[in-house]
Each structure stands twice: as structure tokens, then as C-alpha cells.
Tab-separated table of C-alpha atoms and ligand atoms in Angstrom:
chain	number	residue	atom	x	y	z
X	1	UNK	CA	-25.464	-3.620	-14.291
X	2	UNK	CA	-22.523	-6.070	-15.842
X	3	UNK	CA	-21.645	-9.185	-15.576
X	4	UNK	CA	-17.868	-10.092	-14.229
X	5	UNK	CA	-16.103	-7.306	-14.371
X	6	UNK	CA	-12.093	-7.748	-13.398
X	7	UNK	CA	-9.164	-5.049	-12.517
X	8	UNK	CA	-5.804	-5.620	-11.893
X	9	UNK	CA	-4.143	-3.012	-9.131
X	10	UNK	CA	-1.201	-2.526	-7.233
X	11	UNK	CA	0.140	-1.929	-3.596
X	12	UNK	CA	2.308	1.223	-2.812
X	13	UNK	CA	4.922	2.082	-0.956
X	14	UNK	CA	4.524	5.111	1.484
X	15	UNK	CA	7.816	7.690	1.522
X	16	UNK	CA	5.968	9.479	4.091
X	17	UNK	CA	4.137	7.139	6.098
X	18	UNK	CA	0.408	7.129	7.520
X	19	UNK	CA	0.458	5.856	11.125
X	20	UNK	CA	-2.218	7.438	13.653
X	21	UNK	CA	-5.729	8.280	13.200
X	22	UNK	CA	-7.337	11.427	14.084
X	23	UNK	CA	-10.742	9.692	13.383
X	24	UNK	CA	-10.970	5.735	13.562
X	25	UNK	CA	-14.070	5.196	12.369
X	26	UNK	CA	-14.046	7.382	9.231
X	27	UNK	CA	-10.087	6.660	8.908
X	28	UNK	CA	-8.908	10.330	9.076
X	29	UNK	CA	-5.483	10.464	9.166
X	30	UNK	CA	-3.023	12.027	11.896
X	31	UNK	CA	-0.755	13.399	8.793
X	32	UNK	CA	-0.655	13.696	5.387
X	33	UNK	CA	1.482	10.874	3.258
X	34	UNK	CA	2.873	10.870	0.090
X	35	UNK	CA	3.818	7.294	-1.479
X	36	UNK	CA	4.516	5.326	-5.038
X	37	UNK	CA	2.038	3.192	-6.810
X	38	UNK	CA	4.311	0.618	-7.532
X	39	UNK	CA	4.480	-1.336	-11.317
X	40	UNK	CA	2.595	-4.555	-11.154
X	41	UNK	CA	5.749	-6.406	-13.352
X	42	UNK	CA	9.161	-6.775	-11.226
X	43	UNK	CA	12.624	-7.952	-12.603
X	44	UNK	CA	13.646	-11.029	-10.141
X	45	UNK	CA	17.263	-10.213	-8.446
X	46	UNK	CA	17.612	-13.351	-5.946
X	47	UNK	CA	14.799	-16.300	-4.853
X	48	UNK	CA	11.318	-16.979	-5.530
X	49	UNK	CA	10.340	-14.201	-8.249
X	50	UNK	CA	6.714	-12.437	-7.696
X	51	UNK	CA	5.265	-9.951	-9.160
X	52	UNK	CA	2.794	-7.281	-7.251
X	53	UNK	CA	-0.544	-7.157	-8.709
X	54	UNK	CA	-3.751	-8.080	-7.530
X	55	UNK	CA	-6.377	-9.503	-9.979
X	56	UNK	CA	-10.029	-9.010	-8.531
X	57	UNK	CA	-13.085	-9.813	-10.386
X	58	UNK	CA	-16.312	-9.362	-9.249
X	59	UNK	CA	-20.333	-10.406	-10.062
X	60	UNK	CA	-23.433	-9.134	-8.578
X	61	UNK	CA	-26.051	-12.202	-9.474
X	62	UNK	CA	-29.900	-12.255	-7.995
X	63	UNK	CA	-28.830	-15.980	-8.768
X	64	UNK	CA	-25.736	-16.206	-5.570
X	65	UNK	CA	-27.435	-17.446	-2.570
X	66	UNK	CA	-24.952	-15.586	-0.337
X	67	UNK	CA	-22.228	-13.271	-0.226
X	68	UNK	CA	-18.813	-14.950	-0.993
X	69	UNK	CA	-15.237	-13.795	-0.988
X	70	UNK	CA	-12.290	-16.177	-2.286
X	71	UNK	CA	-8.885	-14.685	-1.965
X	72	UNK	CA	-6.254	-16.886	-3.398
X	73	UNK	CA	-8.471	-19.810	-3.968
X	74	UNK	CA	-9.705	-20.347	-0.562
X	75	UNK	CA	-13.123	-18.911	0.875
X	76	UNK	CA	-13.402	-16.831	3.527
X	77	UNK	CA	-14.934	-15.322	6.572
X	78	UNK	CA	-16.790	-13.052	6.215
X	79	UNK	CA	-16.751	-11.442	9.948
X	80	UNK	CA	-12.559	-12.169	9.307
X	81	UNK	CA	-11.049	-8.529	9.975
X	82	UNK	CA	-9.297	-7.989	6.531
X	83	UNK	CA	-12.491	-8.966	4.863
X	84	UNK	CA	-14.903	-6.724	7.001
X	85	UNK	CA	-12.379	-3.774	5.531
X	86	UNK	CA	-13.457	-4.928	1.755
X	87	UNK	CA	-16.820	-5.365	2.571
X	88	UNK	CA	-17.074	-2.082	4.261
X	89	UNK	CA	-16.262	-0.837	0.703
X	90	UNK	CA	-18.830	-3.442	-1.116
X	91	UNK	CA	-21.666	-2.295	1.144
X	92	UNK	CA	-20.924	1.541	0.549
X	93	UNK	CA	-21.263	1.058	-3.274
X	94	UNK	CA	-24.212	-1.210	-2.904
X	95	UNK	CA	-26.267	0.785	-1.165
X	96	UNK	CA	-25.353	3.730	-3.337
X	97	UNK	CA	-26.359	1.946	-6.296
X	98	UNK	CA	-29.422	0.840	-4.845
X	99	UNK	CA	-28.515	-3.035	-5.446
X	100	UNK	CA	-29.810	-5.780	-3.509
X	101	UNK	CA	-28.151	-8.659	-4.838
X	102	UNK	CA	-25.564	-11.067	-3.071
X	103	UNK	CA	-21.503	-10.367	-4.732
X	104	UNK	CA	-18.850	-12.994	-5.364
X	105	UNK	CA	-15.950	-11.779	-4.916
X	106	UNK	CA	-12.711	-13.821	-6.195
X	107	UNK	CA	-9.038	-12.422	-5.905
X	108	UNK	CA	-5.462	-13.096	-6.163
X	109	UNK	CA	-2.720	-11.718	-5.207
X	110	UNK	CA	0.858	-12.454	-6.979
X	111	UNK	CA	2.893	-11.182	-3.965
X	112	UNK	CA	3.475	-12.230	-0.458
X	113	UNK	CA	-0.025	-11.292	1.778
X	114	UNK	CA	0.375	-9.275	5.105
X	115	UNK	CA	4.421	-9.128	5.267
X	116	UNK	CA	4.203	-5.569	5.502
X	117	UNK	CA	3.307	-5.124	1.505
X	118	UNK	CA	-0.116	-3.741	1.186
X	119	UNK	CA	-1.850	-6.411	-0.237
X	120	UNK	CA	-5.238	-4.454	1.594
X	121	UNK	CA	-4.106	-1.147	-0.280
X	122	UNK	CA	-4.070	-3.309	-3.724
X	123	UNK	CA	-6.903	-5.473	-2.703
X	124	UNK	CA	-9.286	-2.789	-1.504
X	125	UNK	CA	-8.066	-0.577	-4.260
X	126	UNK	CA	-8.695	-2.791	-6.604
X	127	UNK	CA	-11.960	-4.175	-5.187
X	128	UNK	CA	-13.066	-0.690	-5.557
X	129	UNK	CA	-12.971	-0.105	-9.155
X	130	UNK	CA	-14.070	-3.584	-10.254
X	131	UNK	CA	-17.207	-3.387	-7.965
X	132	UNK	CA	-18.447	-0.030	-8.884
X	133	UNK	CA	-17.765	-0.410	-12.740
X	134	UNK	CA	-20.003	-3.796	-11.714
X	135	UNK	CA	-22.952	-2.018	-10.337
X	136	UNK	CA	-22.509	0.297	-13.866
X	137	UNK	CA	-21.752	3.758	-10.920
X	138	UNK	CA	-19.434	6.291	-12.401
X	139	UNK	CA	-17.387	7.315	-9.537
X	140	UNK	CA	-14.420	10.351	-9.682
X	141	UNK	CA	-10.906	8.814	-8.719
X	142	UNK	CA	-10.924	11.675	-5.586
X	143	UNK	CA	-14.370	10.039	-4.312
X	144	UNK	CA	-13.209	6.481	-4.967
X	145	UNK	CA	-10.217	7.270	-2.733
X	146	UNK	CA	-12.608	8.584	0.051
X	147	UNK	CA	-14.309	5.228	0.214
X	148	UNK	CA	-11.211	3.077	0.026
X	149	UNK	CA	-9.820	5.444	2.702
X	150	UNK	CA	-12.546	4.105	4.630
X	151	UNK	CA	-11.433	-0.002	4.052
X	152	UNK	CA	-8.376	0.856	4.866
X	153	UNK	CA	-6.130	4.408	5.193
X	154	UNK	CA	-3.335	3.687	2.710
X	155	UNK	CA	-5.292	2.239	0.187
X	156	UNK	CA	-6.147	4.854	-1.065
X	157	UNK	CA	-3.266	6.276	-2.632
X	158	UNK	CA	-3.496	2.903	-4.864
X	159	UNK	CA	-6.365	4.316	-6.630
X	160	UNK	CA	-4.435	6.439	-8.565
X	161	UNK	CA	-0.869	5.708	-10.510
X	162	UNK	CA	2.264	7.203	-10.093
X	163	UNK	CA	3.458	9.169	-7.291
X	164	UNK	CA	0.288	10.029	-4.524
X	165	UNK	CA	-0.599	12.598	-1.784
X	166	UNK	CA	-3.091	11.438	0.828
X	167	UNK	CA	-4.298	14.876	2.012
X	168	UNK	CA	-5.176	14.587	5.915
X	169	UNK	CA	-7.470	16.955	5.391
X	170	UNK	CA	-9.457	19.009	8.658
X	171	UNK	CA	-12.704	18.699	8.062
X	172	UNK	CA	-14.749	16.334	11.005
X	173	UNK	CA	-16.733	14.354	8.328
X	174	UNK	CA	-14.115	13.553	6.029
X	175	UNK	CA	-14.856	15.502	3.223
X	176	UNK	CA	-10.968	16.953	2.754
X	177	UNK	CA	-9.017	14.045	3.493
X	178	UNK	CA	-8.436	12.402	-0.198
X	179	UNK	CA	-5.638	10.788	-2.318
X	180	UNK	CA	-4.550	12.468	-5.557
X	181	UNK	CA	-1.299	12.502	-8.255
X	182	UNK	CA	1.392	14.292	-7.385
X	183	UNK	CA	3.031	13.311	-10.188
X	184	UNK	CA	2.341	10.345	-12.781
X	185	UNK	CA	4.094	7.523	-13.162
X	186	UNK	CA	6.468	8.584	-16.234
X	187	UNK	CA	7.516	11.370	-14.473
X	188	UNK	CA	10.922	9.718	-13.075
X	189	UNK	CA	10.780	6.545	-14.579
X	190	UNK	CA	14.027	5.844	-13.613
X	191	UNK	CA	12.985	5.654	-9.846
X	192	UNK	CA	13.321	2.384	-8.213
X	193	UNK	CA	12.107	0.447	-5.488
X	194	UNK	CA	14.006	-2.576	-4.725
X	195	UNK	CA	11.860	-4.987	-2.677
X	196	UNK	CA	14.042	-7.293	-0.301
X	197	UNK	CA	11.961	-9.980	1.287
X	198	UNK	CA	13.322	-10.954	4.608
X	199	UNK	CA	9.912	-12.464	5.832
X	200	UNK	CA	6.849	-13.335	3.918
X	201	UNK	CA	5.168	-14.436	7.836
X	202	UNK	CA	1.712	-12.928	8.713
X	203	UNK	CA	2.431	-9.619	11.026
X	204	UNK	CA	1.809	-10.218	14.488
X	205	UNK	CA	1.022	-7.222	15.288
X	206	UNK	CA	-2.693	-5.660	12.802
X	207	UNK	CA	-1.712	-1.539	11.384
X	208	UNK	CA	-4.738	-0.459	12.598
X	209	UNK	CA	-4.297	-2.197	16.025
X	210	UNK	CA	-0.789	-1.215	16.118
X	211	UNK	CA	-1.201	2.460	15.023
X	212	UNK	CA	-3.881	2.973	17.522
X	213	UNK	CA	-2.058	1.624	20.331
X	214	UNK	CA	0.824	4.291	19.328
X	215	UNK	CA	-1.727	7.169	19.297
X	216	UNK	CA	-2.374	6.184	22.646
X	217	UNK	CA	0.487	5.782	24.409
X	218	UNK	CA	3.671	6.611	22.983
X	219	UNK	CA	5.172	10.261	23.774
X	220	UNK	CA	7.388	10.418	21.009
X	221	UNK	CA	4.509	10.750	18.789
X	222	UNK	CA	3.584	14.000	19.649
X	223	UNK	CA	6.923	15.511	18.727
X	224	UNK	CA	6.659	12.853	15.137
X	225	UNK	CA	4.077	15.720	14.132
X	226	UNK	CA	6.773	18.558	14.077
X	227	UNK	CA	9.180	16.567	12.292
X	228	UNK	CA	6.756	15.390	9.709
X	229	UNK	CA	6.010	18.851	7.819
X	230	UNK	CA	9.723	18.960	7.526
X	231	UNK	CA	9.705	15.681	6.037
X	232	UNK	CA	7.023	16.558	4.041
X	233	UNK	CA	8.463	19.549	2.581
X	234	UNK	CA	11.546	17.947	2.136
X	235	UNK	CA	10.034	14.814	-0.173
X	236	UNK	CA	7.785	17.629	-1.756
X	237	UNK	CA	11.356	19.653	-2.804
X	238	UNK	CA	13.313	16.295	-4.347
X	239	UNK	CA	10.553	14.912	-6.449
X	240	UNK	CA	10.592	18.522	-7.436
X	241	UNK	CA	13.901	18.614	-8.802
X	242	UNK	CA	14.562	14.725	-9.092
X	243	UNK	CA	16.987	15.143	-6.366
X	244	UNK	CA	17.391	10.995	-5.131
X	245	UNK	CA	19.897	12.365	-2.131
X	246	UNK	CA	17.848	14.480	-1.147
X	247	UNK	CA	14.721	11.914	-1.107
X	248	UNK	CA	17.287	9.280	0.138
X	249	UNK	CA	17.920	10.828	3.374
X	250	UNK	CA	14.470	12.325	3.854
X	251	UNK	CA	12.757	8.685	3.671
X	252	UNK	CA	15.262	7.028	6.206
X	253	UNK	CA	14.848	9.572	8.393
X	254	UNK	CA	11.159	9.401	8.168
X	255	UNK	CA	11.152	5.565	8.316
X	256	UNK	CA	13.084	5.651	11.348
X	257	UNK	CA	11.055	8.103	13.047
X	258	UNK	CA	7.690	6.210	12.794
X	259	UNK	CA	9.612	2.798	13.945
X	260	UNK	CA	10.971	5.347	16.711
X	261	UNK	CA	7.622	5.558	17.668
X	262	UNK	CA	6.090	1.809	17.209
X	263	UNK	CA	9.205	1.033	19.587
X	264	UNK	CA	8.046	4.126	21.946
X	265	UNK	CA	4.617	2.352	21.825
X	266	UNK	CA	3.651	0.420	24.910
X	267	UNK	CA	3.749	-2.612	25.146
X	268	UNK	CA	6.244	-2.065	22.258
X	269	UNK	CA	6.145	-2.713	18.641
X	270	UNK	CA	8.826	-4.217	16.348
X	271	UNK	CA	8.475	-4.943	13.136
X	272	UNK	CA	11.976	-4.650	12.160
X	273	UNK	CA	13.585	-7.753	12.385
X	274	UNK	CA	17.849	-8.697	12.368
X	275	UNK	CA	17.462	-8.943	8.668
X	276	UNK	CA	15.864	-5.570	8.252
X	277	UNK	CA	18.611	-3.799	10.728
X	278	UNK	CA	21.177	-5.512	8.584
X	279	UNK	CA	20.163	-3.783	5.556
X	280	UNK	CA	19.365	-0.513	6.981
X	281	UNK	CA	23.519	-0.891	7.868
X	282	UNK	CA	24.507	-1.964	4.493
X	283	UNK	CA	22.596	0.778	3.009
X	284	UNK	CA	24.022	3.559	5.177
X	285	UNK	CA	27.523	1.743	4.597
X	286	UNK	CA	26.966	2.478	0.893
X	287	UNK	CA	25.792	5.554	1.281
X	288	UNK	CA	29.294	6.923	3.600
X	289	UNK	CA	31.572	5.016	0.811
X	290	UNK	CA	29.467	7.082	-1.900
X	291	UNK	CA	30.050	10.531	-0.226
X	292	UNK	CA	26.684	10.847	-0.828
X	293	UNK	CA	22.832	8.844	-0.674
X	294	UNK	CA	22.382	6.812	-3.376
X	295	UNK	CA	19.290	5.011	-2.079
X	296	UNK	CA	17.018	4.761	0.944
X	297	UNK	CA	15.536	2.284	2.947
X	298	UNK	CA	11.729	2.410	4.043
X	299	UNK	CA	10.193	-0.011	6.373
X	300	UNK	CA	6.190	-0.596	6.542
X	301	UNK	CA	4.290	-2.343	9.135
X	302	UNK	CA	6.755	-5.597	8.283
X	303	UNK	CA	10.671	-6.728	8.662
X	304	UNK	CA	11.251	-6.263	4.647
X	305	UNK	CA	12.819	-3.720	3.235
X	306	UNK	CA	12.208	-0.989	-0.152
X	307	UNK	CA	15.104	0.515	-0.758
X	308	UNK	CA	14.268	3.779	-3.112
X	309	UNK	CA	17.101	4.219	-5.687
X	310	UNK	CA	17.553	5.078	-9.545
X	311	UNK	CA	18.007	2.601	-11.893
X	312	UNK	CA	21.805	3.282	-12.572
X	313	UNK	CA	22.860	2.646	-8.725
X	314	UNK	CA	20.731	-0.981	-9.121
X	315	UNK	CA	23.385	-2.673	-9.013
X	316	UNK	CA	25.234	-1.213	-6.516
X	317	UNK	CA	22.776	-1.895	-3.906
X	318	UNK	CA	22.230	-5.272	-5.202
X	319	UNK	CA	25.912	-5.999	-4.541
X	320	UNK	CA	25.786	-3.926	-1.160
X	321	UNK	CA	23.027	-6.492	0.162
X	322	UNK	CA	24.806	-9.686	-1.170
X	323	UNK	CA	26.275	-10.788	2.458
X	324	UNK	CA	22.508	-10.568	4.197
X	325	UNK	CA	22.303	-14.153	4.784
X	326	UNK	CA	18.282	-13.934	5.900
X	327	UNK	CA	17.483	-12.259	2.446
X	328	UNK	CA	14.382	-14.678	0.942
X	329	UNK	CA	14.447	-12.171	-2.456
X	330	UNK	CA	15.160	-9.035	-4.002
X	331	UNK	CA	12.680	-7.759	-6.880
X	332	UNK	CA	12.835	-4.809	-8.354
X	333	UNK	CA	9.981	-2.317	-8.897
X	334	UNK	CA	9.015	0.314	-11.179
X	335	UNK	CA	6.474	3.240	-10.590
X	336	UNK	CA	3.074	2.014	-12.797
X	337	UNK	CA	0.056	3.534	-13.336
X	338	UNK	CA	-2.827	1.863	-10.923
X	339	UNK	CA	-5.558	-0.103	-11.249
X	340	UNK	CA	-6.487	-1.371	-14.896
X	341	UNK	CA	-9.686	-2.624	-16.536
X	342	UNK	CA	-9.064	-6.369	-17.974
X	343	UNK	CA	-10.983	-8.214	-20.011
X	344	UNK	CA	-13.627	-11.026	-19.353
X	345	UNK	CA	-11.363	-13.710	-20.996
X	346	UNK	CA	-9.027	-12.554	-18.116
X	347	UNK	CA	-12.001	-13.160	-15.644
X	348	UNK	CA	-11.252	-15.513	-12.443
X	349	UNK	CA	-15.042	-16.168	-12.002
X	350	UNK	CA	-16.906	-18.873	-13.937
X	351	UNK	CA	-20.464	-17.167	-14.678
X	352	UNK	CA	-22.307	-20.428	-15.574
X	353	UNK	CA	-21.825	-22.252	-12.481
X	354	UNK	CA	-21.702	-18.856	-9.892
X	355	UNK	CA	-18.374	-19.848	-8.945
X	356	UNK	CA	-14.290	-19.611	-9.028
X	357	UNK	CA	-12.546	-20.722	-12.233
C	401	PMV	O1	-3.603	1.360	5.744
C	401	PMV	P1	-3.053	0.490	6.789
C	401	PMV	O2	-3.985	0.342	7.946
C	401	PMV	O3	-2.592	-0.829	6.240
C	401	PMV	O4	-1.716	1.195	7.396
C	401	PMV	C1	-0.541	1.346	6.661
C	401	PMV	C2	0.573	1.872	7.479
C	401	PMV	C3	1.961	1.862	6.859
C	401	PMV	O5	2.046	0.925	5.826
C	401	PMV	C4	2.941	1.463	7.946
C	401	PMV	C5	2.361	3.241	6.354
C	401	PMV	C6	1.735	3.715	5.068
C	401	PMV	O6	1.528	4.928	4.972
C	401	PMV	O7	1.493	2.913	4.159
């Protein structure tokens, strides 16, 4: 076993999105989903600049009295739903590597929590490699993304870099539905995703609660499955051949179609805000005046927007979004390669006193 050990990961952003479970206790997914591991380092466009990493480092001590989880300095409960989903993930590699001792866990995130950008996919992504290079387990990246499946569905297409497949898979226990590259991040490096914040509030409304609710009772979703292998061949063909109308169109449409859904849902979901149907406007505005798609917009569970481009049409969409009066900021993201190894002088846990830095 080590002492601290810290990683540094990175949320994604899904081009064809997970939402419906086939299983919801082993977090089988309805569909497949493919999505980009986004770069941890953004270029600032307009307000408060962030970057999207999450720093997690972990120590398993015979010496901690208790199990203890700080996420962005402040401790917290344990029986708290997010938390549950990392522990889920703790407790799998514990008990595989036939440890007994008590874990403090202490986090950061450099991004906005729960506004509809992954911070579980990079926290529990993250989480995962820093706890089982901890307990000294050597782990495959396919198996890693089987248990962080299990914390929570998308993160595990943050386990790996680049651009991700989460295979739904058949199989009852599990055993086929796994993340792996499609493609790795230097690929297309010129591919974009231009964050706009509109809302950095709390959801309202939980994925998992929200997704199973649709399952249930919204009869658009059944016809969502048909339209989905089209979608997924279609995002398939343009990463292909680097085709960004192609990929454009296919992630709008795709977007739409699960917010069809959410809205279909009942009682009915809206994450979308104003601000967010403002943009998805200005974006097919630029599009008509092009002749052609030069970007996309793709909405998670949240109002704020990732608008997939190339790096030469930047600007263009920058300028497109300039009248949006409820825009918080715009930062710009690259494609990077997933969750990295840091050093102990980069550790966020104090191993003399058992305790945050
Ligand atoms: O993994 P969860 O429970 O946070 O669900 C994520 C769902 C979406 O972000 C809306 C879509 C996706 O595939 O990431």
C-alpha cells in the first residue's frame, strides 16, 4: 500500500447522451453513448475564468478514526447521495484489495459543481484511479470503467482520454457494458467545445432521479431508441472523416431529442432555461447565414450550453453569442487525455496530522 496518492481528471461531454437505465442497480445503460474527455486547461472568453479538472488525493491510514470525504474544503456526509456514488466505488476496491482501513478522501474541483458539468464523471473518475493506485491494485482501464459505471453511468467514459464509447452492452450482469477510446485525444485536435455558463445553480432536478422518472413515463422514449442508432451511426461516420457538419447537426438533433423526452417526462423536466433556448437560436442563426453547420449545441442535465466547433469558426460563435445578456462565461475546451498521476508535492492531504492541507 502507498501513502497519498493524487490524480487530476476531467469531466466529458456526451455527443450521444446516456439517459435511461436498463438496470438501476448495476447502472446498465438504455443506449450506447459516445462523448469527449474534455482538456483540464480552458482559454477564458467572457467572466469568471475556470478551468475543468478535478484534483483528488487519497490515504488509506490504520491511524484515521473514520472515513472522511472533503470536497472543496468542506466535509461531508457521508449518507449525502453524491457521496454514497464515490463510496460505492471506495468500498468495491476495498474489499477487493482486502483492506480494512478507514480512507480520507480530499477533492477539488476547479469548475462549477452540479450545473449540468459532470463534476461526478471527473470526481468518480478520478476517485477511481487515485484509490486503487492507493491500495497498490493494478486495474485494466476497461474494468476501471465497469466500476465507475457503477458510481455513476457517465463517468465512465472519463476514465479514458480523448474521444469515448460507453458500450450498453446485453449481458444481465454487466459484464459487456464498458467505456473505451474511440479515438485519442490528438486525433482532431482542432475540435472544440465552447462552454457557455448560463447557470452555475445546483440542478433541481438529480440525473439518476430524472432519467428514471423518463424511463417510466414518457412515451416519446420508446421511439428515442430508433432514432438513436441513427444518431449513432451518424457521429460514428463524422469523427470518421472529420466531417464537423455532419457532427454539428447530428448532436443538436440528438440533444434535442433527449430534452424532447425530459419535457415528455411526467411531471415534466426542464433543464433548459431562456438563456440556453437563446443560444440554441443564435447557433442555428449562424448556422442558416453559413449555408452550412459550423458548430453544435449540446445540453446535459443543466441550462448551459457546449457548443462543438473547430478552432477556426471560434470566433464566429463567440461573436454569434455576444447579445445573450444571461451569459455568466464562455471557456473554451480542448479534447485532453484523462486522468493523470501527480506528484505528492501536489498532494491536498497533510499526512502528519491525518488531515486537509
Ligand atoms: O451519469 P449521470 O447519472 O450523471 O447522467 C448523465 C446524463 C447526461 O449528462 C445528461 C448525459 C450523458 O451521457 O452524460
Amino acid at each position: 500500500m502507498r501513502g497519498t496518492v493524487t490524480y487530476r481528471g476531467t469531466p466529458n461531454i456526451a455527443l450521444i447522451k446516456y439517459w435511461g437505465k436498463r438496470d438501476d442497480k448495476l447502472i446498465l445503460p438504455c443506449n450506447s453513448s459516445i462523448s469527449l474527455t474534455l482538456k483540464g486547461e480552458t482559454t477564458a472568453v467572457k467572466g469568471v475564468p475556470f478551468n475543468l479538472y478535478t484534483k483528488t488525493s487519497v490515504l488509506f491510514s490504520d491511524k484515521l478514526a473514520e472515513d472522511a470525504f472533503y470536497i472543496n474544503g468542506k466535509k461531508q456526509d457521508l449518507n449525502d447521495k453524491d457521496v454514497a456514488e464515490r463510496f460505492y466505488v471506495i468500498n468495491q476496491l476495498r474489499e477487493r484489495a482486502g483492506n480494512k482501513s478507514h480512507v480520507l478522501v480530499v477533492s477539488e474541483n476547479s469548475f462549477p459543481t452540479a450545473s449540468g458539468l459532470a463534476s461526478s464523471a471527473s470526481g468518480i473518475a478520478t476517485l477511481i484511479y487515485a484509490v486503487s493506485r492507493a491500495l497498490g491494485l493494478n486495474i485494466s482501464e476497461k474494468e476501471l470503467s465497469m466500476i465507475a459505471r457503477q458510481g455513476s453511468g457517465s463517468s465512465c467514459r472519463s476514465v479514458m482520454g480523448g474521444i469515448v464509447k460507453w458500450e450498453k452492452g446485453t449481458a444481465p450482469d454487466g459484464s459487456d457494458s464498458f467505456a473505451h477510446q474511440l479515438y485519442p485525444a490528438s486525433y482532431w485536435p482542432d475540435l472544440k467545445d465552447i462552454i457557455v455558463i448560463v447557470s452555475s445553480a445546483k440542478k433541481k432536478v438529480s440525473s439518476r432521479a430524472g432519467m428514471a422518472q423518463t424511463v417510466k413515463t414518457s412515451p416519446l422514449y420508446e421511439s428515442r431508441q430508433k432514432v438513436l442508432d441513427k444518431h449513432i451511426a451518424s457521429v460514428g461516420a463524422a469523427l470518421r472523416d472529420k466531417d464537423l457538419s455532419k457532427l454539428a447537426e447530428t448532436v443538436m438533433k440528438e440533444s434535442n431529442n433527449m430534452h424532447a423526452t425530459m419535457l415528455d417526462t411526467t411531471p415534466p423536466i426542464m433543464y433548459m432555461d431562456d438563456n440556453s433556448k437563446a443560444i440554441v437560436y443564435a447557433i442555428e442563426d449562424l448556422n442558416k447565414n453559413e449555408g452550412r453547420a459550423v458548430a453544435g449545441y449540446t445540453f446535459d442535465a443543466g441550462a448551459n450550453a457546449h457548443i462543438i466547433t473547430i478552432e477556426g469558426n471560434k470566433d464566429k460563435v463567440i461573436n454569434q453569442l455576444k447579445g445573450i445578456e444571461g451569459i455568466e462565461s464562455i471557456v473554451v475546451a480542448g479534447i485532453g487525455n484523462g486522468p493523470e498521476l501527480l506528484g505528492e508535492d501536489e498532494s491536498l492531504i497533510d499526512s502528519q496530522r491525518l488531515a486537509p492541507k
